GROMACS .gro file of N, CA and C in nm:
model
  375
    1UNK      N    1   0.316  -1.527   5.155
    1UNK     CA    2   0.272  -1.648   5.087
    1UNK      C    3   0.133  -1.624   5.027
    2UNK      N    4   0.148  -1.628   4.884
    2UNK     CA    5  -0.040  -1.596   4.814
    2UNK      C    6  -0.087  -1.754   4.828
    3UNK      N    7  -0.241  -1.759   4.904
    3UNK     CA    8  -0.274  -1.912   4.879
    3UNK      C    9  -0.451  -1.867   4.807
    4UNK      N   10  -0.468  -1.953   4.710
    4UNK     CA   11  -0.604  -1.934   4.656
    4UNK      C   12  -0.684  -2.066   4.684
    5UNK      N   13  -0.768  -2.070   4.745
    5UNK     CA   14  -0.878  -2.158   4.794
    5UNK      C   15  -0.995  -2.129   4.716
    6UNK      N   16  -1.049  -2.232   4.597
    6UNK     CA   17  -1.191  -2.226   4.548
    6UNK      C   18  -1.260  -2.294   4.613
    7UNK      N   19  -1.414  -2.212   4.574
    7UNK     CA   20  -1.530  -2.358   4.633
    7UNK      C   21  -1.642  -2.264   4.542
    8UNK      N   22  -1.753  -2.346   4.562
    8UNK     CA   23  -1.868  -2.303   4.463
    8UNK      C   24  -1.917  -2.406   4.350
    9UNK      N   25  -1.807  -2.482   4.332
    9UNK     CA   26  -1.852  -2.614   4.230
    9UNK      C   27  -1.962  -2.671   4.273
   10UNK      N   28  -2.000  -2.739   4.156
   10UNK     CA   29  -2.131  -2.880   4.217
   10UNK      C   30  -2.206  -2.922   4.097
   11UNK      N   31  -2.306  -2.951   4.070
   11UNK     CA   32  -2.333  -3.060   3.978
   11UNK      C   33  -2.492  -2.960   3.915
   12UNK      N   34  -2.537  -2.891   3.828
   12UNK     CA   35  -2.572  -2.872   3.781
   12UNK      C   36  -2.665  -2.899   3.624
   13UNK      N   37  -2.799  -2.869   3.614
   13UNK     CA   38  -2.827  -2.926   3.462
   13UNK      C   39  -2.801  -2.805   3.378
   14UNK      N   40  -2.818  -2.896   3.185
   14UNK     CA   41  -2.777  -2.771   3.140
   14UNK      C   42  -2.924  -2.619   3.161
   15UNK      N   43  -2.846  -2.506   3.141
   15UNK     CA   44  -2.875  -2.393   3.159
   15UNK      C   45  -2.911  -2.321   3.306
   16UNK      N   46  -2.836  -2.370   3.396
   16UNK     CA   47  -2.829  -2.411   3.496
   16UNK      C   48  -2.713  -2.266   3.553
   17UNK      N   49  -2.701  -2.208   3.693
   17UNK     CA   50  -2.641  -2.139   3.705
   17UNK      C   51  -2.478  -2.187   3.792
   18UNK      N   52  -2.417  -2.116   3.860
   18UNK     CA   53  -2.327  -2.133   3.955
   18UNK      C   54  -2.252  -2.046   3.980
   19UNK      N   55  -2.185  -2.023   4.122
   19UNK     CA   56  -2.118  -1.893   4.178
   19UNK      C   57  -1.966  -1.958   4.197
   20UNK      N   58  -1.864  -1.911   4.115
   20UNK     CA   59  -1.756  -1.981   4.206
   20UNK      C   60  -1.677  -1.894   4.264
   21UNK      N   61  -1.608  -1.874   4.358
   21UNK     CA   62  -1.517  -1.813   4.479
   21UNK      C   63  -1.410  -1.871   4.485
   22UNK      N   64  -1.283  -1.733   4.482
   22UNK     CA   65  -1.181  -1.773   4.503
   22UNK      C   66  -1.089  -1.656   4.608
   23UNK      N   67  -1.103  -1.796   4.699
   23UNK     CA   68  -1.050  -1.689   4.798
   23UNK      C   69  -0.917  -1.611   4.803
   24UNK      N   70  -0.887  -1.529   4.808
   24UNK     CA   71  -0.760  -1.527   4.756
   24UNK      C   72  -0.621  -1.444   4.889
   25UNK      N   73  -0.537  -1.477   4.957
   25UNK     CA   74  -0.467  -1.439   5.017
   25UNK      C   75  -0.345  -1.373   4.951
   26UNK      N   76  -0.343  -1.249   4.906
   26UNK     CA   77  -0.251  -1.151   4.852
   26UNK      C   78  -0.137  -1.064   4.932
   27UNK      N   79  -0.031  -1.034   4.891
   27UNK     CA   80   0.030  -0.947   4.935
   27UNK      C   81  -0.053  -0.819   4.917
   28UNK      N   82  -0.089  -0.714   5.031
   28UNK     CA   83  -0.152  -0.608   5.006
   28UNK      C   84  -0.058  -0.483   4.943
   29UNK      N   85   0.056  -0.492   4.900
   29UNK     CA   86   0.159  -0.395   4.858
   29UNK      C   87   0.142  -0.422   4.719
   30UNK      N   88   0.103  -0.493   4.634
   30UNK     CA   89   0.083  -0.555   4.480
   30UNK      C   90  -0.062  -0.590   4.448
   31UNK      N   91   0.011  -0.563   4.308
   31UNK     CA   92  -0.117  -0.550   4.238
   31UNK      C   93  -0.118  -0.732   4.140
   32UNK      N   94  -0.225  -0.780   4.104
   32UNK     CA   95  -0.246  -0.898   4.069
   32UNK      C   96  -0.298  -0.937   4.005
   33UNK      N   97  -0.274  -1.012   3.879
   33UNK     CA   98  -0.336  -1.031   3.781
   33UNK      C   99  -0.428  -1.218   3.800
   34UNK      N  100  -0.534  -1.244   3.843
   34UNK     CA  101  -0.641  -1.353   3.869
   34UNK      C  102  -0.716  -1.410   3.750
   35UNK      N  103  -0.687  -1.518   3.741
   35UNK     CA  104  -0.760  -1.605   3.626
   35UNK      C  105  -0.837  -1.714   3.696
   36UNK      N  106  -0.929  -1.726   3.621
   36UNK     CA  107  -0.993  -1.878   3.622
   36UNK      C  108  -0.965  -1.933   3.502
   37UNK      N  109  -0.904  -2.077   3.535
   37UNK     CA  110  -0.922  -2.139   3.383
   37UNK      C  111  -0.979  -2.284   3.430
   38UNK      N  112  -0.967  -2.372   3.358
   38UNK     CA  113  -1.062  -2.532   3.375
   38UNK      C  114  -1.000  -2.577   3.281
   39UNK      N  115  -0.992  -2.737   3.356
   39UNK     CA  116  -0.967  -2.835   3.217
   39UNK      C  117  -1.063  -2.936   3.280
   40UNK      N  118  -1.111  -3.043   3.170
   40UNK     CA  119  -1.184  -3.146   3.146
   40UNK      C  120  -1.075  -3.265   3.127
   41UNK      N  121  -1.133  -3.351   3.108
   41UNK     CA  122  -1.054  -3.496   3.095
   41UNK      C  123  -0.998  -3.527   2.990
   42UNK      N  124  -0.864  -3.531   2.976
   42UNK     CA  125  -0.797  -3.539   2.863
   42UNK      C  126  -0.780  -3.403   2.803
   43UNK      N  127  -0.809  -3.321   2.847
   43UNK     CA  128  -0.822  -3.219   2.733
   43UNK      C  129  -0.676  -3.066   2.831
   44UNK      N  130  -0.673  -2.979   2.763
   44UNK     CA  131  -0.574  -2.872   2.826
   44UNK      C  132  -0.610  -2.794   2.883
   45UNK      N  133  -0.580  -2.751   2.948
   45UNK     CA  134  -0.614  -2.618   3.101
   45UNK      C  135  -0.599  -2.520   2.977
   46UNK      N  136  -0.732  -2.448   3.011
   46UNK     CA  137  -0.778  -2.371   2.924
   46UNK      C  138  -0.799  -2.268   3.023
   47UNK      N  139  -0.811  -2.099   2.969
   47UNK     CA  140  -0.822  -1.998   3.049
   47UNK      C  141  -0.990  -2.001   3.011
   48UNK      N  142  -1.045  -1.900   3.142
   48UNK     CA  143  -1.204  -1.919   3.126
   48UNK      C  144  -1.187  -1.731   3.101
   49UNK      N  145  -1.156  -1.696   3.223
   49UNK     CA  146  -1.167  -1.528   3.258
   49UNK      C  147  -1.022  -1.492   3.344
   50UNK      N  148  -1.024  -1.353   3.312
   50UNK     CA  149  -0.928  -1.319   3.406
   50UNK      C  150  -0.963  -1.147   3.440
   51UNK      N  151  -0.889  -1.138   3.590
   51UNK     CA  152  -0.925  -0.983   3.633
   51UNK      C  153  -0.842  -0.922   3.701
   52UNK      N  154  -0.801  -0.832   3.640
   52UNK     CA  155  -0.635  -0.735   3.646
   52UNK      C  156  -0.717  -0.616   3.778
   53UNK      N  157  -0.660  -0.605   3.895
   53UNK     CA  158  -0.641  -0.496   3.991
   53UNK      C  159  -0.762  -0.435   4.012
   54UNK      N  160  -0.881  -0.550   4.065
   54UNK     CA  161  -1.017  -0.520   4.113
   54UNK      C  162  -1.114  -0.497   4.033
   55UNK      N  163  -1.093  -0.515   3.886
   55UNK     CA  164  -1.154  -0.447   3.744
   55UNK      C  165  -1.113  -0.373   3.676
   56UNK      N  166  -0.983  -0.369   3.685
   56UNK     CA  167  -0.928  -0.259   3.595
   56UNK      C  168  -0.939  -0.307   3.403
   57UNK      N  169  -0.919  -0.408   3.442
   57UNK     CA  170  -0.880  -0.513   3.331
   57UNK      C  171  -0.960  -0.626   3.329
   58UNK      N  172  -1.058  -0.682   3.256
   58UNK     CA  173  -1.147  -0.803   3.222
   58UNK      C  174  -1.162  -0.864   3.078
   59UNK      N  175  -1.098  -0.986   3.104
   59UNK     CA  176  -1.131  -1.114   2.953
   59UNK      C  177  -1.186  -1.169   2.996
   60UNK      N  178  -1.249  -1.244   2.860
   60UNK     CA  179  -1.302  -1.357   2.898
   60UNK      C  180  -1.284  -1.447   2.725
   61UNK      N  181  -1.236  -1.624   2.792
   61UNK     CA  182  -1.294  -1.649   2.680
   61UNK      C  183  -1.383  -1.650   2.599
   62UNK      N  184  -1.358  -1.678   2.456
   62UNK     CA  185  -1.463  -1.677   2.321
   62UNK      C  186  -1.602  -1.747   2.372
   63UNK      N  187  -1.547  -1.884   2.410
   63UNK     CA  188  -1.653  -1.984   2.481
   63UNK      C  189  -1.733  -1.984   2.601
   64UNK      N  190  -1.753  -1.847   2.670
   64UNK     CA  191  -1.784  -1.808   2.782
   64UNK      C  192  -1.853  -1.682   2.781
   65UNK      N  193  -1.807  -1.591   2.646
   65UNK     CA  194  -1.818  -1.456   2.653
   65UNK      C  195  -1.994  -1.494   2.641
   66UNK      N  196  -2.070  -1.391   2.769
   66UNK     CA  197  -2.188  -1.347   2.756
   66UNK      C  198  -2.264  -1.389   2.848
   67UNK      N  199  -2.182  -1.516   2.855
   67UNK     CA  200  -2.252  -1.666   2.997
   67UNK      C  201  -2.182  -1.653   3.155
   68UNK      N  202  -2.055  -1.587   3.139
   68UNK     CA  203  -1.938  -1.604   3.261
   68UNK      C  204  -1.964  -1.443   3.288
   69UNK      N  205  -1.914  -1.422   3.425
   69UNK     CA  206  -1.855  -1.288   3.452
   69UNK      C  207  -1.767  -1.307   3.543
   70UNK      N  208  -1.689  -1.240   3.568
   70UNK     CA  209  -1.605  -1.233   3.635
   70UNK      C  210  -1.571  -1.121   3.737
   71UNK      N  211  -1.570  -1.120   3.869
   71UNK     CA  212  -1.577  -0.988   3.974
   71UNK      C  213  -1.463  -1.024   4.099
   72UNK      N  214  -1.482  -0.893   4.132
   72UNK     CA  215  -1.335  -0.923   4.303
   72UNK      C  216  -1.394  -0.803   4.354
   73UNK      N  217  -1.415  -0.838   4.466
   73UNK     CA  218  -1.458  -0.717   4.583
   73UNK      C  219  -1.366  -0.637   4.593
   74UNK      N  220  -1.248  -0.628   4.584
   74UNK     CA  221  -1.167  -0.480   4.619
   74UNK      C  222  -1.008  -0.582   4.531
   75UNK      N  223  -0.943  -0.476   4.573
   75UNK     CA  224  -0.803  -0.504   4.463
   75UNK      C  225  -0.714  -0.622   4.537
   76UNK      N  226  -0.761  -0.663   4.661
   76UNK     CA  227  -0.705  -0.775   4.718
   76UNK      C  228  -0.765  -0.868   4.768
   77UNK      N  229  -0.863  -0.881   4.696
   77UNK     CA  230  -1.004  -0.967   4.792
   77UNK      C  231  -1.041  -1.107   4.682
   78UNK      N  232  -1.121  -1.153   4.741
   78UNK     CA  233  -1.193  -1.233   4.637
   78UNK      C  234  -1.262  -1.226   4.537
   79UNK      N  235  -1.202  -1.332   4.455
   79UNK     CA  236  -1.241  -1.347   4.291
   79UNK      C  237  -1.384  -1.386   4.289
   80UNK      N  238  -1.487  -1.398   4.218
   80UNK     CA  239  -1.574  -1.443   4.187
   80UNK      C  240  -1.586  -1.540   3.994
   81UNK      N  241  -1.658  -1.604   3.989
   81UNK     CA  242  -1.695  -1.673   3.847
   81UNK      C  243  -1.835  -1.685   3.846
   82UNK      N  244  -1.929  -1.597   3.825
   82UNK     CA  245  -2.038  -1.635   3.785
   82UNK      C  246  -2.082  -1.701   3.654
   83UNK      N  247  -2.141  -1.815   3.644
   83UNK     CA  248  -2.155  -1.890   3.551
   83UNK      C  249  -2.296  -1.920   3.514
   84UNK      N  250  -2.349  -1.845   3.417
   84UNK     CA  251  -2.490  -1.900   3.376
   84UNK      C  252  -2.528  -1.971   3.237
   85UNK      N  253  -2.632  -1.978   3.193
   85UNK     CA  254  -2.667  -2.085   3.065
   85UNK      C  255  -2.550  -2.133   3.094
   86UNK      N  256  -2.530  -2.264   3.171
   86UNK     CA  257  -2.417  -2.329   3.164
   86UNK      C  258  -2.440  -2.444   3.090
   87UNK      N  259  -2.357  -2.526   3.007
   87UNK     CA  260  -2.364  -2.623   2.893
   87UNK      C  261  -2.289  -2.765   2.935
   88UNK      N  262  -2.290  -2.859   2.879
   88UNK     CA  263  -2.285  -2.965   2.912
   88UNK      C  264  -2.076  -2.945   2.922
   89UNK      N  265  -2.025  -2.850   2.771
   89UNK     CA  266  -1.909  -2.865   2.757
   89UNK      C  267  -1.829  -2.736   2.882
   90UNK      N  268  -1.898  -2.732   2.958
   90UNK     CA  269  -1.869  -2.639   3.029
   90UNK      C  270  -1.799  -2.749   3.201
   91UNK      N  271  -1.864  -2.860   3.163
   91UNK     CA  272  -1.811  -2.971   3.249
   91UNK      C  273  -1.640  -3.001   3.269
   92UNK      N  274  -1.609  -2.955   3.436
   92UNK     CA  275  -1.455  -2.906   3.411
   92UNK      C  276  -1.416  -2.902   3.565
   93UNK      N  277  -1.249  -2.910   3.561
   93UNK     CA  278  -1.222  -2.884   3.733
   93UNK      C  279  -1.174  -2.747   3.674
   94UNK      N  280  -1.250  -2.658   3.763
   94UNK     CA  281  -1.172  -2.494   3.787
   94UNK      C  282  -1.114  -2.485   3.876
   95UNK      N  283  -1.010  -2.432   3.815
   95UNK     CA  284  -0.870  -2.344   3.891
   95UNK      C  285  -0.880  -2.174   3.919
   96UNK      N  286  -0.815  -2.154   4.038
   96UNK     CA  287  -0.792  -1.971   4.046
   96UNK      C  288  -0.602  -1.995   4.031
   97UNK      N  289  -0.643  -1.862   3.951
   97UNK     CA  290  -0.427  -1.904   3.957
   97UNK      C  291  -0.400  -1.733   3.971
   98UNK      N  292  -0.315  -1.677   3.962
   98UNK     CA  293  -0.247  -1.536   4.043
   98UNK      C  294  -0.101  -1.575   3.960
   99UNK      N  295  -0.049  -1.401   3.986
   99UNK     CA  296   0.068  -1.328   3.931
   99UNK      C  297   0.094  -1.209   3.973
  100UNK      N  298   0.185  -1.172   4.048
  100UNK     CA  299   0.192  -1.075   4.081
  100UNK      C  300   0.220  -0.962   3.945
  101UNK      N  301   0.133  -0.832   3.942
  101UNK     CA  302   0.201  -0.758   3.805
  101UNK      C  303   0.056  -0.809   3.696
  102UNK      N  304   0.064  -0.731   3.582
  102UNK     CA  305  -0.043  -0.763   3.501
  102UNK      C  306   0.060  -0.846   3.413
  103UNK      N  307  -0.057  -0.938   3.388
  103UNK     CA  308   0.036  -1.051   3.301
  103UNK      C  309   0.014  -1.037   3.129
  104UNK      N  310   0.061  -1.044   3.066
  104UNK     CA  311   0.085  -1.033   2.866
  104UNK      C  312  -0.035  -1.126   2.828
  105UNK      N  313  -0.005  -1.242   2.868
  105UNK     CA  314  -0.110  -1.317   2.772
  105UNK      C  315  -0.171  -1.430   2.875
  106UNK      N  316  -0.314  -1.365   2.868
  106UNK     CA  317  -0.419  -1.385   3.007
  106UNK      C  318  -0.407  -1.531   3.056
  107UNK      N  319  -0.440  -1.610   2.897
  107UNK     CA  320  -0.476  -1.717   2.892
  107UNK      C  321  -0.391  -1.819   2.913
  108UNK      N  322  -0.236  -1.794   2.900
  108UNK     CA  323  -0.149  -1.872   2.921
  108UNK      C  324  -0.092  -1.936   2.989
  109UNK      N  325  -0.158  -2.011   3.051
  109UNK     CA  326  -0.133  -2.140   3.210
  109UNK      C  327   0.023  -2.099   3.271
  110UNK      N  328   0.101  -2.125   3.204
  110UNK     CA  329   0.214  -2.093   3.244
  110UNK      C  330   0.294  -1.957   3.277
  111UNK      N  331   0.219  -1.886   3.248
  111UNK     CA  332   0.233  -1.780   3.316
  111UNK      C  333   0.188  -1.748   3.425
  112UNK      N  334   0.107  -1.836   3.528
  112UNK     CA  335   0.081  -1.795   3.657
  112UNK      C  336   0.154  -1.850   3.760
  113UNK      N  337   0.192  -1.776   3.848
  113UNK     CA  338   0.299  -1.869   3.973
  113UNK      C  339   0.196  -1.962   4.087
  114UNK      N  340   0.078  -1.871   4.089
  114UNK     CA  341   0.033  -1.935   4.219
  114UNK      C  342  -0.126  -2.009   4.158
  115UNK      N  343  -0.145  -2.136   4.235
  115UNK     CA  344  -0.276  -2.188   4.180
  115UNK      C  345  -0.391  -2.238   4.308
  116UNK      N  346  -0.475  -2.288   4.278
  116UNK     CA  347  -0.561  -2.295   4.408
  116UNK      C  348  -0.578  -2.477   4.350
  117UNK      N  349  -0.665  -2.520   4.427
  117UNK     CA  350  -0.675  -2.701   4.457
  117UNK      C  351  -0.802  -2.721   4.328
  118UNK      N  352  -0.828  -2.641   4.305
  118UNK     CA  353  -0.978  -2.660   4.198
  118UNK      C  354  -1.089  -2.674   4.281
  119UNK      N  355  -1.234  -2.699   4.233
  119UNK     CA  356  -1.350  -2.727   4.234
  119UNK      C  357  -1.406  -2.779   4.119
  120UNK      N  358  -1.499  -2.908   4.136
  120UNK     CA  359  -1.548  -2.886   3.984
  120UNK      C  360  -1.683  -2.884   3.968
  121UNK      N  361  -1.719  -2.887   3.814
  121UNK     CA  362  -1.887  -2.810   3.767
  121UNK      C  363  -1.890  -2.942   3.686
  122UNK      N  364  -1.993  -2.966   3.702
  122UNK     CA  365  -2.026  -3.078   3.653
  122UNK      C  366  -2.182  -3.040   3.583
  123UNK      N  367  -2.230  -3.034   3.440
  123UNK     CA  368  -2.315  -3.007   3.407
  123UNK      C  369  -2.398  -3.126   3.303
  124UNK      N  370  -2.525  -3.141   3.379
  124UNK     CA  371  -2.570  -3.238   3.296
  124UNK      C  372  -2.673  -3.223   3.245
  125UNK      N  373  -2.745  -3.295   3.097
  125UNK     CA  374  -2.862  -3.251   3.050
  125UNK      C  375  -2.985  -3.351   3.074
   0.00000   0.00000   0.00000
């Protein structure tokens, strides 16, 4: 059973930093493709970052690239989201979601089987 548990959210001003963690319980025989994505109110679960088999593989969205990083301690361990100059539109519940296998198209919500409960970032100016 893969279960992903985030925490690290909280309420931030803008340019403001944050660490988010996702814990992640993996089959240790597979390899796993880990995203963070976020949605806001009203709006669509959007992909933020994702990280294919400990770093083998790293995106990130357009809207993130330079500000986000994305890390995992070993090929079955926990995800990380570091988040800096964070912005007001950056205000969001984040998700960790999993796939066993590298997945085609990072960003695509529906392509992940397993998801975690969220956390959210709340950024204000």
């Amino acid at each position: 059973q893969v279960e992903l548990v985030e925490s690290g959210g909280g309420s931030v001003e803008v340019g403001g930093s944050l660490r988010l963690s996702c814990k992640a319980s993996l089959w240790k025989h597979n390899l796993y493709s880990i995203a963070w994505f976020r949605q806001a109110p009203g709006k669509e679960r959007e992909g933020v970052a994702f990280i294919y088999a400990g770093g083998r593989y790293t995106y990130y969205a357009d809207s993130v690239k330079g500000r986000f990083a994305i890390s995992q301690d070993g090929v079955h361990e926990s995800v990380y989201l570091q988040m800096n100059s964070l912005k007001v539109e950056d205000t969001a519940m984040y998700y960790c979601a999993a796939i066993e296998g590298l997945v085609g198209a990072w960003a695509d919500k529906n392509r992940y089987d397993y998801w975690g409960q969220g956390t959210q970032v709340t950024v204000s100016s």
